[in-house]
Short mmCIF file of C-alpha atoms in Angstrom, two decimals:
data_model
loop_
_atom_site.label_atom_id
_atom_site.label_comp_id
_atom_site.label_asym_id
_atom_site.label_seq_id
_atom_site.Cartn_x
_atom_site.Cartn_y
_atom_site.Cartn_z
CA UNK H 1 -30.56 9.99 35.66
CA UNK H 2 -32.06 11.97 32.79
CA UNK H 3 -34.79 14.51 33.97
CA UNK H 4 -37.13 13.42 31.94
CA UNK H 5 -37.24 9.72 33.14
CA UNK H 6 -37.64 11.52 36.33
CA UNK H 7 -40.25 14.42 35.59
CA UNK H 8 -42.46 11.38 33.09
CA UNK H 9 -42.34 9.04 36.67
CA UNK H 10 -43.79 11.79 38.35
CA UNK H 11 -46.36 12.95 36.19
CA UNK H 12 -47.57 9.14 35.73
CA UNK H 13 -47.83 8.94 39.46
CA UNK H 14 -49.73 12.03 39.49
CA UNK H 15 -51.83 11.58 36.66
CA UNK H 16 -52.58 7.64 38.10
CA UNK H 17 -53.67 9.43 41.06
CA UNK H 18 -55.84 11.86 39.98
CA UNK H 19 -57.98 9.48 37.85
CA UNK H 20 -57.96 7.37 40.94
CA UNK H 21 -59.38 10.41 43.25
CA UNK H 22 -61.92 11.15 40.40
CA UNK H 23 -62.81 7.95 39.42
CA UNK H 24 -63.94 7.28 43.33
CA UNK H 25 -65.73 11.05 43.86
CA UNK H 26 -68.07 10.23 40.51
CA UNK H 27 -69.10 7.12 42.19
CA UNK H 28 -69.53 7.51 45.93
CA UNK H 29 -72.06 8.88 47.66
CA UNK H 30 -70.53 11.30 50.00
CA UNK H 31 -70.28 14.91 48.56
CA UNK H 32 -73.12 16.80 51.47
CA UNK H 33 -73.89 15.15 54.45
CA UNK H 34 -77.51 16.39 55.67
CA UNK H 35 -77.54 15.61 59.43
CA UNK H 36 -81.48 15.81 60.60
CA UNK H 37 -81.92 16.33 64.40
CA UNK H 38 -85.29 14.09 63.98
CA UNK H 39 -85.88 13.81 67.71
CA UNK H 40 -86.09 17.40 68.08
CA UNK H 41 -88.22 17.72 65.73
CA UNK H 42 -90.94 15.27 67.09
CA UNK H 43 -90.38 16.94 69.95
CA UNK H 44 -91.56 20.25 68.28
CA UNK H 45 -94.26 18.39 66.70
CA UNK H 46 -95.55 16.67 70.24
CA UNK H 47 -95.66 20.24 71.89
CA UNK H 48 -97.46 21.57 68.85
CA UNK H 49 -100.68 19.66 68.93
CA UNK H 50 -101.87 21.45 65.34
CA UNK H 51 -98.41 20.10 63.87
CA UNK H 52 -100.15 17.10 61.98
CA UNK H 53 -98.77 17.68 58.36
CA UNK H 54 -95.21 18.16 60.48
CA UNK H 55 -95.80 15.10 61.72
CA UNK H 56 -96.52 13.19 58.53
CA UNK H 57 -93.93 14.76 57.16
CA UNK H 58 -91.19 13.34 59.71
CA UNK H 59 -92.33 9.74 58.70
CA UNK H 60 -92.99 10.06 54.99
CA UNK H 61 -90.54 12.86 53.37
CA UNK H 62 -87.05 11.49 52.99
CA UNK H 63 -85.50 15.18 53.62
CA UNK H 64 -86.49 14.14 57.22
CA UNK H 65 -84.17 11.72 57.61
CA UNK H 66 -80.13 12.03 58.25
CA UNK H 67 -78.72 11.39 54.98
CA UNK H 68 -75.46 11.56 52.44
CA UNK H 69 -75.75 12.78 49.11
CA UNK H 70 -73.67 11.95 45.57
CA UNK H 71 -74.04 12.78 41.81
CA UNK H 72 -76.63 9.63 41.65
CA UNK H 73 -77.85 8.29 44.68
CA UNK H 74 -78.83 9.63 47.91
CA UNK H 75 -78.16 7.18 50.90
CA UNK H 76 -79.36 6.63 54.15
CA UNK H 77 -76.90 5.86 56.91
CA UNK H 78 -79.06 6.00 60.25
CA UNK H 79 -83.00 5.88 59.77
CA UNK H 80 -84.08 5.22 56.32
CA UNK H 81 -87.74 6.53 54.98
CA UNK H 82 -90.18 3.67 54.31
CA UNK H 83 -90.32 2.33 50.94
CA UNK H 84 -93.65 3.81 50.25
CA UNK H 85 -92.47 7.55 50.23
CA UNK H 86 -89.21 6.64 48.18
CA UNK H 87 -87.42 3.84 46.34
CA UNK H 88 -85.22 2.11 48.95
CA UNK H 89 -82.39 -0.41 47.48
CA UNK H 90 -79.13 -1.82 49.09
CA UNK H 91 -76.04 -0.22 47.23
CA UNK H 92 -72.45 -1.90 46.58
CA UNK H 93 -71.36 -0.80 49.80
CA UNK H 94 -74.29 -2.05 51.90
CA UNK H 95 -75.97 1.16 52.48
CA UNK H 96 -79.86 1.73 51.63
CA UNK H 97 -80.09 4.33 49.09
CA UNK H 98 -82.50 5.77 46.58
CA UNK H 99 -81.32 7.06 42.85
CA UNK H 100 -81.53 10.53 41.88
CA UNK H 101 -83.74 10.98 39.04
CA UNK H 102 -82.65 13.07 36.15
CA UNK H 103 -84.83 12.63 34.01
CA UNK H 104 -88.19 13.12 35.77
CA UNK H 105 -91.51 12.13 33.80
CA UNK H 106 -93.16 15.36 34.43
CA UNK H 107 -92.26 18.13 33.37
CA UNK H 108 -90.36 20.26 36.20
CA UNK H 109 -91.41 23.82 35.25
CA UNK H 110 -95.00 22.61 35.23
CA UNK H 111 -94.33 21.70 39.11
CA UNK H 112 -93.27 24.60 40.37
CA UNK H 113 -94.25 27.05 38.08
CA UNK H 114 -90.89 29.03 37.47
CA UNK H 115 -87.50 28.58 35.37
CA UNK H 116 -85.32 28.20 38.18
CA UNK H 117 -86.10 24.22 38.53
CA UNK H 118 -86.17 23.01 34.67
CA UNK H 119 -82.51 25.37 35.11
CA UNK H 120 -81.11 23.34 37.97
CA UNK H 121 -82.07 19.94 35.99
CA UNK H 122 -80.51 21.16 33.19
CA UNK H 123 -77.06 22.27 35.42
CA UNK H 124 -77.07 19.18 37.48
CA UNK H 125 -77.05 16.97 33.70
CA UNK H 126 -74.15 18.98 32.65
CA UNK H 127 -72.38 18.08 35.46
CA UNK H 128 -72.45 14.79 35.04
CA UNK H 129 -71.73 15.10 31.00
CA UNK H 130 -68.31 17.17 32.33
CA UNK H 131 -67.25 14.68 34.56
CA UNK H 132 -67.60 11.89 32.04
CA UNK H 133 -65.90 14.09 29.45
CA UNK H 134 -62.96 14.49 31.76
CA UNK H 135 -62.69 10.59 32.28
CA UNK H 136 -62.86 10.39 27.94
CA UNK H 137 -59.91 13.06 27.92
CA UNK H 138 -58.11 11.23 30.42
CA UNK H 139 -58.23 8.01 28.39
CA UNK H 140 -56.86 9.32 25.25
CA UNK H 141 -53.70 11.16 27.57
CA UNK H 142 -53.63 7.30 28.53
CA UNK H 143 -52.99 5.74 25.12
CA UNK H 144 -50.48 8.99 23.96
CA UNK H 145 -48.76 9.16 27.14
CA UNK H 146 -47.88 5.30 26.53
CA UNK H 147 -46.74 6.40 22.94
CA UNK H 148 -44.61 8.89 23.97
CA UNK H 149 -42.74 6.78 26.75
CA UNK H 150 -42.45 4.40 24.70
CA UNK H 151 -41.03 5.83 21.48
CA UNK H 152 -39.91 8.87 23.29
CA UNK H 153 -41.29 11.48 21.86
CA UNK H 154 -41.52 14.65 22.81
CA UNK H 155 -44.63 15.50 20.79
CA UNK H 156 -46.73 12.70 21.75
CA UNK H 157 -45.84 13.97 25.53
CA UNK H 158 -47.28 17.12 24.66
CA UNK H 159 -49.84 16.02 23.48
CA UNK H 160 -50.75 13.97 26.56
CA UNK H 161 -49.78 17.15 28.84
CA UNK H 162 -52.90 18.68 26.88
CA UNK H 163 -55.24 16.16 27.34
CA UNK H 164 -54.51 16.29 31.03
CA UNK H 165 -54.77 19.87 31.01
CA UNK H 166 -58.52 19.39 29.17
CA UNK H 167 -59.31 16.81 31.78
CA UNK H 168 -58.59 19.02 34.52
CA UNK H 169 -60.70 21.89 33.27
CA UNK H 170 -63.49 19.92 32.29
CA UNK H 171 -63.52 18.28 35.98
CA UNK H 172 -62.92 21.83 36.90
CA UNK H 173 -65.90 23.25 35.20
CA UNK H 174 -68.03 19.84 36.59
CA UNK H 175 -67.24 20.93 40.19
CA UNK H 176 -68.39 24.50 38.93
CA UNK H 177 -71.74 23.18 38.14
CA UNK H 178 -71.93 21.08 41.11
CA UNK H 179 -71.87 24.31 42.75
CA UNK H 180 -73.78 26.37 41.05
CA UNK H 181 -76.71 23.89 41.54
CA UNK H 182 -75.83 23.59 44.93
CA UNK H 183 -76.63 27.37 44.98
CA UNK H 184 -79.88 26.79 42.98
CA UNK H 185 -81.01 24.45 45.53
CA UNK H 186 -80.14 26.76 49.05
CA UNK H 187 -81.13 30.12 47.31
CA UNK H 188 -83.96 29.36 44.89
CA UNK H 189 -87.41 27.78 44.62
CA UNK H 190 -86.90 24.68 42.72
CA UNK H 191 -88.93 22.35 44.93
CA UNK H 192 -90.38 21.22 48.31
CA UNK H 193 -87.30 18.76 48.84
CA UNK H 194 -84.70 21.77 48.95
CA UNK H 195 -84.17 24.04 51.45
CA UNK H 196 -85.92 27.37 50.50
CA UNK H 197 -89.19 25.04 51.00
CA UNK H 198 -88.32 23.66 54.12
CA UNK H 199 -90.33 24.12 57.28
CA UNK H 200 -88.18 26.40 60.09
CA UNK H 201 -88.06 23.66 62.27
CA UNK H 202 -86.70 21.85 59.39
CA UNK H 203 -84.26 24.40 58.66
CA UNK H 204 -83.24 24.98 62.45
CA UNK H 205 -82.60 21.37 62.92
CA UNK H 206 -80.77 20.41 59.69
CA UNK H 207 -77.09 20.55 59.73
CA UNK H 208 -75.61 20.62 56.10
CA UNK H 209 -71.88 19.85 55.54
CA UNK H 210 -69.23 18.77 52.39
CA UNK H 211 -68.30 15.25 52.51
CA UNK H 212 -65.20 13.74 51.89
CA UNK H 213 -66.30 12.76 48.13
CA UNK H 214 -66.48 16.15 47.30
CA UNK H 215 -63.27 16.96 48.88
CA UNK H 216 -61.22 14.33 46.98
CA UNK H 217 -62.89 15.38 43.79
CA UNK H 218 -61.11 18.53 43.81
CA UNK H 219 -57.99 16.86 44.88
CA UNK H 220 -58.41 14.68 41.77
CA UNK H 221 -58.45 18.27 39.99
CA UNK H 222 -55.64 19.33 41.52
CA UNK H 223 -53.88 16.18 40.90
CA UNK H 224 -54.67 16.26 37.14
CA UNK H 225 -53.28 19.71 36.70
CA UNK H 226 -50.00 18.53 39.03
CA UNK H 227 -49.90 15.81 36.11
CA UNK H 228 -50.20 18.17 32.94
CA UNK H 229 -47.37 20.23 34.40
CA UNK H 230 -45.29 18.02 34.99
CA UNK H 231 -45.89 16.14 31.32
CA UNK H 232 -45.22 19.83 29.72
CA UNK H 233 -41.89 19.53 31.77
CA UNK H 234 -41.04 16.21 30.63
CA UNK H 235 -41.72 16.73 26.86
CA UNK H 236 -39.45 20.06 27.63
CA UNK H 237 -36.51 17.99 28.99
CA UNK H 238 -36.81 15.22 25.95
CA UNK H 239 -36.44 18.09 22.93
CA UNK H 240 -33.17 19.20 24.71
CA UNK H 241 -32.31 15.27 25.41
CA UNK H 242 -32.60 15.11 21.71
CA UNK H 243 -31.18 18.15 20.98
CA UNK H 244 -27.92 17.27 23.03
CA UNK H 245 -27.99 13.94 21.19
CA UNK H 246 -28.27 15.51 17.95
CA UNK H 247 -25.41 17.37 18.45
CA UNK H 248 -23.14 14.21 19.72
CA UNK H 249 -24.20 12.40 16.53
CA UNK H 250 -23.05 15.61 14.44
CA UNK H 251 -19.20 15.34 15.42
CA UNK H 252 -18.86 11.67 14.42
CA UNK H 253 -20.49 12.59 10.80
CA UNK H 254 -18.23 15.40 10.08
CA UNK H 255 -16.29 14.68 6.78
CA UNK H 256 -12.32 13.54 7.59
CA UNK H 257 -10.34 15.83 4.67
CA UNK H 258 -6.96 14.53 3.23
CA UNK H 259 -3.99 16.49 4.05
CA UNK H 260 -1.22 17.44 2.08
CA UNK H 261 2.12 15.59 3.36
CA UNK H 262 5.61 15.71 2.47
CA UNK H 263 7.04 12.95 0.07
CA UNK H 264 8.64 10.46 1.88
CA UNK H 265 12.37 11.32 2.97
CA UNK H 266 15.28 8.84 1.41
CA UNK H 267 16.97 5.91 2.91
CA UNK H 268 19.71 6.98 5.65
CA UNK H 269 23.35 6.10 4.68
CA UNK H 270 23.54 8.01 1.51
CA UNK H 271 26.07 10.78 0.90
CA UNK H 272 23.87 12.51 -1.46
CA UNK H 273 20.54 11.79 -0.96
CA UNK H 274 18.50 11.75 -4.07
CA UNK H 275 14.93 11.47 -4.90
CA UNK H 276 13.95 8.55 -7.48
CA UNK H 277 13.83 10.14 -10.74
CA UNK H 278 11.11 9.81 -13.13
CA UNK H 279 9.17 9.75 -15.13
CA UNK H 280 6.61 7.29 -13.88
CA UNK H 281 4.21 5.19 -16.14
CA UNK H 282 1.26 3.14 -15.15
CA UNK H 283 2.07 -0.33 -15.83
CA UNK H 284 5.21 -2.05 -17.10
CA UNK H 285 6.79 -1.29 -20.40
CA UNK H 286 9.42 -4.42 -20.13
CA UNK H 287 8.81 -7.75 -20.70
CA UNK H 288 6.40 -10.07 -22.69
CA UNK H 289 3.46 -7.99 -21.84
CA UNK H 290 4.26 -5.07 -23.80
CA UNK H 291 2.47 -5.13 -27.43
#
């Protein structure tokens, strides 16, 4: 089997994958799972009798509650905050979630009075614009990488090994983001729902963890490079395919010369073997026909 029927298989399985992995982390709700020991907390509050904002808090602020968290929604599997503090609906999977808004009405740095919040919005929306770059990139590689198996061409296979390659640095540089306003939102003051506003018996009773949506989104990256590799192989293996073919096709249009042969020897039998003498003329000089 040629290794580029080989080398294309495995790239489309990879590639086929990796949109697959992607595709599911951009739209589940599972990257940071915030587990909230809420009965230790009441039980702080109870002790504390002064503890009455604590204790409004705990029934009105959704960062009380166990939660998951995703690029748009943040879901409640346990407990769920009532619908006066937040915007409760039942997702496609049957799970009570609220959206995350990114585009608030007021303006964020007049909130909290610094840059680090209107910075995180900002970081959190390009994000989002990466990841549906990557899925844009990923969809042109579709329609060349169909081209190029189909015509076989080794420059439409490039071409698709590049577009893979873009999508996996643009998902790349969306899981970048993702972190970086994951840092904004542990290390800086960008609002009372993040942790550097939290109460300490928030903090000490919070227990925040990566999903399994964020861990198949970087297996999607990884998946999407595997693929662009693998493509760059294949278009690799067709130029020598058509090289070698090139070359067969070469020998059979080679130009056949005449050679140069002896004049044929005379009949057997005769003593004295003689050539026919000449001279030769075209046509006949006997008969009627000659004028």
């Amino acid at each position: 089997m040629p290794c580029s029927a080989v080398t294309l298989s495995l790239a489309t399985i990879s590639a086929i994958i990796a949109v697959a992995l992607l595709a599911i982390a951009f739209s589940t709700d599972n990257w940071l799972q915030y587990d909230v020991d809420r009965n230790s907390i009441q039980t702080f509050a109870a002790k504390h009798s002064d503890s009455k904002t604590l204790i409004d808090n705990i029934n009105n602020k959704y960062y009380y509650y166990t939660r998951t968290r995703g690029l748009f929604r943040i879901c409640y599997p346990k407990e769920r905050p009532p619908s006066s503090a937040v915007d409760i609906y039942l997702s496609p999977v049957e799970t009570h979630c609220s959206n995350i808004d990114y585009f608030p009405n007021t303006d964020p740095k007049g909130i909290n009075g610094n840059d680090d919040t209107i910075a995180r919005l900002h970081l959190a929306r390009s994000c989002i614009a990466l990841f549906i770059l990557s899925f844009v990139a990923v969809f042109c590689a579709f329609w060349s990488g169909l081209s190029g198996c189909w015509k076989r061409s080794a420059g439409a296979i490039t071409a698709t090994a590049i577009l893979m390659l873009a999508t996996c640095l643009l998902a790349a540089g969306a899981m970048g983001l993702w972190h970086t306003v994951e840092f904004f939102e542990k290390e800086k003051v960008v609002g009372e729902q993040f942790f550097q506003q939290w109460s300490t018996v928030l903090r000490d009773n919070t227990r925040i963890t990566y999903d399994w949506s964020y861990i198949i989104a970087w297996a999607g990256v990884g998946a999407s490079l595997v693929a662009a590799v693998l493509l760059s192989g294949a278009a690799v293996c067709l130029r020598s395919e058509r090289e070698k073919e090139e070359q067969l096709n070469l020998q059979y249009l080679m130009p056949v010369y005449s050679q140069k042969q002896p004049p044929y020897p005379p009949y057997a039998g005769y003593p004295q073997p003689q050539m026919y003498p000449g001279p030769y003329y075209h046509g006949s000089q006997y008969g009627p026909y000659n004028y």
